[in-house]
PDB file of C-alpha atoms in Angstrom:
ATOM      1  CA  GLU Y1386      60.471 -19.375 -93.999  1.00 54.00           C
ATOM      2  CA  ALA Y1387      58.368 -21.208 -91.414  1.00 69.00           C
ATOM      3  CA  VAL Y1388      57.765 -24.621 -92.989  1.00 77.00           C
ATOM      4  CA  VAL Y1389      59.703 -26.819 -95.387  1.00 73.00           C
ATOM      5  CA  SER Y1390      57.886 -29.483 -97.358  1.00 70.00           C
ATOM      6  CA  THR Y1391      58.202 -32.150 -99.999  1.00 68.00           C
ATOM      7  CA  GLN Y1392      56.007 -34.854-101.465  1.00 65.00           C
ATOM      8  CA  SER Y1393      55.915 -38.210 -99.712  1.00 72.00           C
ATOM      9  CA  THR Y1394      56.884 -41.561-101.171  1.00 68.00           C
ATOM     10  CA  GLY Y1395      53.293 -42.645-100.367  1.00 69.00           C
ATOM     11  CA  ASN Y1396      51.888 -40.530-103.198  1.00 72.00           C
ATOM     12  CA  ALA Y1397      52.314 -43.331-105.707  1.00 71.00           C
ATOM     13  CA  ASP Y1398      49.672 -45.370-103.859  1.00 73.00           C
ATOM     14  CA  CYS Y1399      47.112 -42.786-102.754  1.00 77.00           C
ATOM     15  CA  GLY Y1400      45.255 -41.968-105.971  1.00 75.00           C
ATOM     16  CA  GLU Y1401      44.915 -38.802-107.983  1.00 76.00           C
ATOM     17  CA  LYS Y1402      42.547 -36.910-105.638  1.00 80.00           C
ATOM     18  CA  ARG Y1403      44.812 -37.169-102.615  1.00 84.00           C
ATOM     19  CA  MET Y1404      48.360 -36.049-101.933  1.00 84.00           C
ATOM     20  CA  ILE Y1405      50.696 -36.777 -99.037  1.00 84.00           C
ATOM     21  CA  VAL Y1406      52.935 -33.838 -98.082  1.00 85.00           C
ATOM     22  CA  ARG Y1407      55.916 -34.221 -95.745  1.00 86.00           C
ATOM     23  CA  ALA Y1408      56.587 -31.046 -93.807  1.00 87.00           C
ATOM     24  CA  ALA Y1409      58.396 -29.696 -90.772  1.00 89.00           C
ATOM     25  CA  GLU Y1410      58.715 -26.370 -89.054  1.00 89.00           C
ATOM     26  CA  ASN Y1411      61.941 -24.594 -89.915  1.00 90.00           C
ATOM     27  CA  LEU Y1412      62.678 -21.054 -88.774  1.00 90.00           C
ATOM     28  CA  SER Y1413      66.366 -21.197 -89.692  1.00 88.00           C
ATOM     29  CA  THR Y1414      68.451 -21.682 -92.813  1.00 87.00           C
ATOM     30  CA  GLN Y1415      69.667 -25.081 -91.587  1.00 88.00           C
ATOM     31  CA  PRO Y1416      68.324 -28.300 -93.151  1.00 87.00           C
ATOM     32  CA  VAL Y1417      65.628 -30.172 -91.237  1.00 86.00           C
ATOM     33  CA  ASP Y1418      66.248 -33.747 -90.123  1.00 86.00           C
ATOM     34  CA  GLU Y1419      63.976 -36.256 -91.847  1.00 82.00           C
ATOM     35  CA  ASP Y1420      62.744 -37.583 -88.490  1.00 83.00           C
ATOM     36  CA  MET Y1421      61.354 -34.105 -87.685  1.00 86.00           C
ATOM     37  CA  ARG Y1422      59.010 -34.169 -90.689  1.00 87.00           C
ATOM     38  CA  LYS Y1423      55.365 -35.236 -90.451  1.00 89.00           C
ATOM     39  CA  ASN Y1424      53.093 -36.558 -93.178  1.00 88.00           C
ATOM     40  CA  TYR Y1425      49.904 -34.670 -94.011  1.00 89.00           C
ATOM     41  CA  SER Y1426      47.043 -36.072 -96.060  1.00 89.00           C
ATOM     42  CA  CYS Y1427      45.624 -33.442 -98.423  1.00 87.00           C
ATOM     43  CA  GLU Y1428      42.333 -33.961-100.207  1.00 86.00           C
ATOM     44  CA  PRO Y1429      40.081 -31.402-101.915  1.00 83.00           C
ATOM     45  CA  GLN Y1430      37.811 -31.041 -98.849  1.00 86.00           C
ATOM     46  CA  LYS Y1431      40.100 -31.869 -95.888  1.00 91.00           C
ATOM     47  CA  CYS Y1432      43.667 -32.120 -94.641  1.00 91.00           C
ATOM     48  CA  TYR Y1433      44.948 -33.892 -91.556  1.00 94.00           C
ATOM     49  CA  THR Y1434      48.148 -35.063 -89.875  1.00 93.00           C
ATOM     50  CA  LEU Y1435      48.937 -38.718 -90.503  1.00 90.00           C
ATOM     51  CA  LYS Y1436      50.108 -41.170 -87.875  1.00 88.00           C
ATOM     52  CA  CYS Y1437      52.562 -42.909 -90.220  1.00 83.00           C
ATOM     53  CA  THR Y1438      55.941 -41.852 -91.555  1.00 75.00           C
ATOM     54  CA  ASP Y1439      57.587 -42.603 -94.901  1.00 75.00           C
ATOM     55  CA  ASP Y1440      59.389 -45.496 -93.214  1.00 73.00           C
ATOM     56  CA  ASP Y1441      56.112 -47.258 -92.359  1.00 73.00           C
ATOM     57  CA  ASP Y1442      54.457 -49.785 -94.646  1.00 66.00           C
ATOM     58  CA  ASP Y1443      50.963 -48.574 -93.702  1.00 63.00           C
ATOM     59  CA  LEU Y1444      48.486 -47.239 -96.241  1.00 58.00           C
ATOM     60  CA  PHE Y1445      48.742 -43.598 -95.147  1.00 63.00           C
ATOM     61  CA  ASP Y1446      45.172 -43.209 -93.921  1.00 77.00           C
ATOM     62  CA  GLU Y1447      45.250 -43.181 -90.111  1.00 86.00           C
ATOM     63  CA  LYS Y1448      44.926 -39.720 -88.532  1.00 90.00           C
ATOM     64  CA  LEU Y1449      47.300 -38.808 -85.706  1.00 90.00           C
ATOM     65  CA  GLU Y1450      45.464 -38.823 -82.380  1.00 90.00           C
ATOM     66  CA  GLU Y1451      44.637 -35.453 -80.823  1.00 90.00           C
ATOM     67  CA  THR Y1452      44.792 -33.666 -84.174  1.00 93.00           C
ATOM     68  CA  GLN Y1453      41.879 -32.253 -86.151  1.00 95.00           C
ATOM     69  CA  PHE Y1454      40.639 -32.180 -89.710  1.00 95.00           C
ATOM     70  CA  HIS Y1455      41.281 -28.873 -91.496  1.00 93.00           C
ATOM     71  CA  PRO Y1456      39.934 -27.329 -94.715  1.00 89.00           C
ATOM     72  CA  ASP Y1457      43.416 -26.907 -96.242  1.00 85.00           C
ATOM     73  CA  LEU Y1458      47.119 -27.551 -95.736  1.00 84.00           C
ATOM     74  CA  PHE Y1459      47.774 -24.006 -94.489  1.00 84.00           C
ATOM     75  CA  HIS Y1460      45.523 -24.459 -91.457  1.00 88.00           C
ATOM     76  CA  CYS Y1461      46.691 -28.029 -90.912  1.00 89.00           C
ATOM     77  CA  LEU Y1462      50.324 -26.903 -90.684  1.00 88.00           C
ATOM     78  CA  LYS Y1463      49.414 -24.216 -88.152  1.00 90.00           C
ATOM     79  CA  GLU Y1464      48.162 -26.910 -85.764  1.00 91.00           C
ATOM     80  CA  GLY Y1465      51.038 -27.705 -83.424  1.00 84.00           C
ATOM     81  CA  ALA Y1466      53.318 -24.997 -84.856  1.00 91.00           C
ATOM     82  CA  SER Y1467      55.267 -22.662 -82.570  1.00 92.00           C
ATOM     83  CA  SER Y1468      54.072 -19.094 -82.060  1.00 93.00           C
ATOM     84  CA  ASP Y1469      57.006 -17.833 -84.171  1.00 93.00           C
ATOM     85  CA  ALA Y1470      56.071 -20.156 -87.041  1.00 91.00           C
ATOM     86  CA  ILE Y1471      52.416 -19.148 -86.803  1.00 91.00           C
ATOM     87  CA  ALA Y1472      53.423 -15.479 -86.944  1.00 91.00           C
ATOM     88  CA  ALA Y1473      55.572 -16.117 -90.031  1.00 88.00           C
ATOM     89  CA  MET Y1474      52.811 -18.115 -91.705  1.00 86.00           C
ATOM     90  CA  SER Y1475      50.192 -15.490 -90.863  1.00 86.00           C
ATOM     91  CA  SER Y1476      52.260 -12.771 -92.517  1.00 87.00           C
ATOM     92  CA  THR Y1477      52.329 -14.767 -95.772  1.00 82.00           C
ATOM     93  CA  PRO Y1478      49.562 -13.708 -98.180  1.00 83.00           C
ATOM     94  CA  TYR Y1479      46.904 -16.412 -98.440  1.00 75.00           C
ATOM     95  CA  GLY Y1480      46.950 -16.108-102.236  1.00 80.00           C
ATOM     96  CA  PHE Y1481      50.564 -17.286-102.250  1.00 79.00           C
ATOM     97  CA  VAL Y1482      49.722 -20.289-100.072  1.00 73.00           C
ATOM     98  CA  ASP Y1483      46.722 -21.115-102.266  1.00 74.00           C
ATOM     99  CA  ASN Y1484      48.908 -20.962-105.401  1.00 78.00           C
ATOM    100  CA  ILE Y1485      51.434 -23.354-103.862  1.00 74.00           C
ATOM    101  CA  SER Y1486      48.647 -25.811-103.022  1.00 72.00           C
ATOM    102  CA  THR Y1487      47.290 -25.519-106.559  1.00 75.00           C
ATOM    103  CA  TRP Y1488      50.735 -26.222-108.043  1.00 75.00           C
ATOM    104  CA  LEU Y1489      51.266 -29.216-105.753  1.00 70.00           C
ATOM    105  CA  PHE Y1490      47.981 -30.767-106.869  1.00 68.00           C
ATOM    106  CA  ALA Y1491      48.706 -29.910-110.513  1.00 71.00           C
ATOM    107  CA  THR Y1492      52.017 -31.764-110.411  1.00 66.00           C
ATOM    108  CA  LYS Y1493      50.286 -34.670-108.658  1.00 57.00           C
ATOM    109  CA  VAL Y1494      47.888 -34.998-111.606  1.00 49.00           C
ATOM    110  CA  LEU Y1495      50.861 -35.107-113.995  1.00 47.00           C
ATOM    111  CA  THR Y1496      52.073 -38.286-112.302  1.00 48.00           C
ATOM    112  CA  PHE Y1497      48.862 -40.010-113.441  1.00 44.00           C
ATOM    113  CA  SER Y1498      48.950 -38.741-117.038  1.00 39.00           C
TER     114      SER Y1498
END
């Protein structure tokens, strides 16, 4: 396991075509501290690291400086990851990662049903 993730509390306010994922690198079996997690904005055409945290009252739309836009969450998470995490992520079949993303968006749609 290279990354642990969960949905953000900001998802209730970001609409049905966008999802906020909280994630952190984790190469061990130990839990990750909440302050180590970052928020990532995921939309159908782009993903990027957000400046805000779940403790902020901001609207979850400001991109973290010195980060880039990416076509998907997989590539977004690789930005800033350690070489060990990148190696673990690269050995994961892309089809698996794509299925996880599809399921995350599918459950997001259920919240608006």
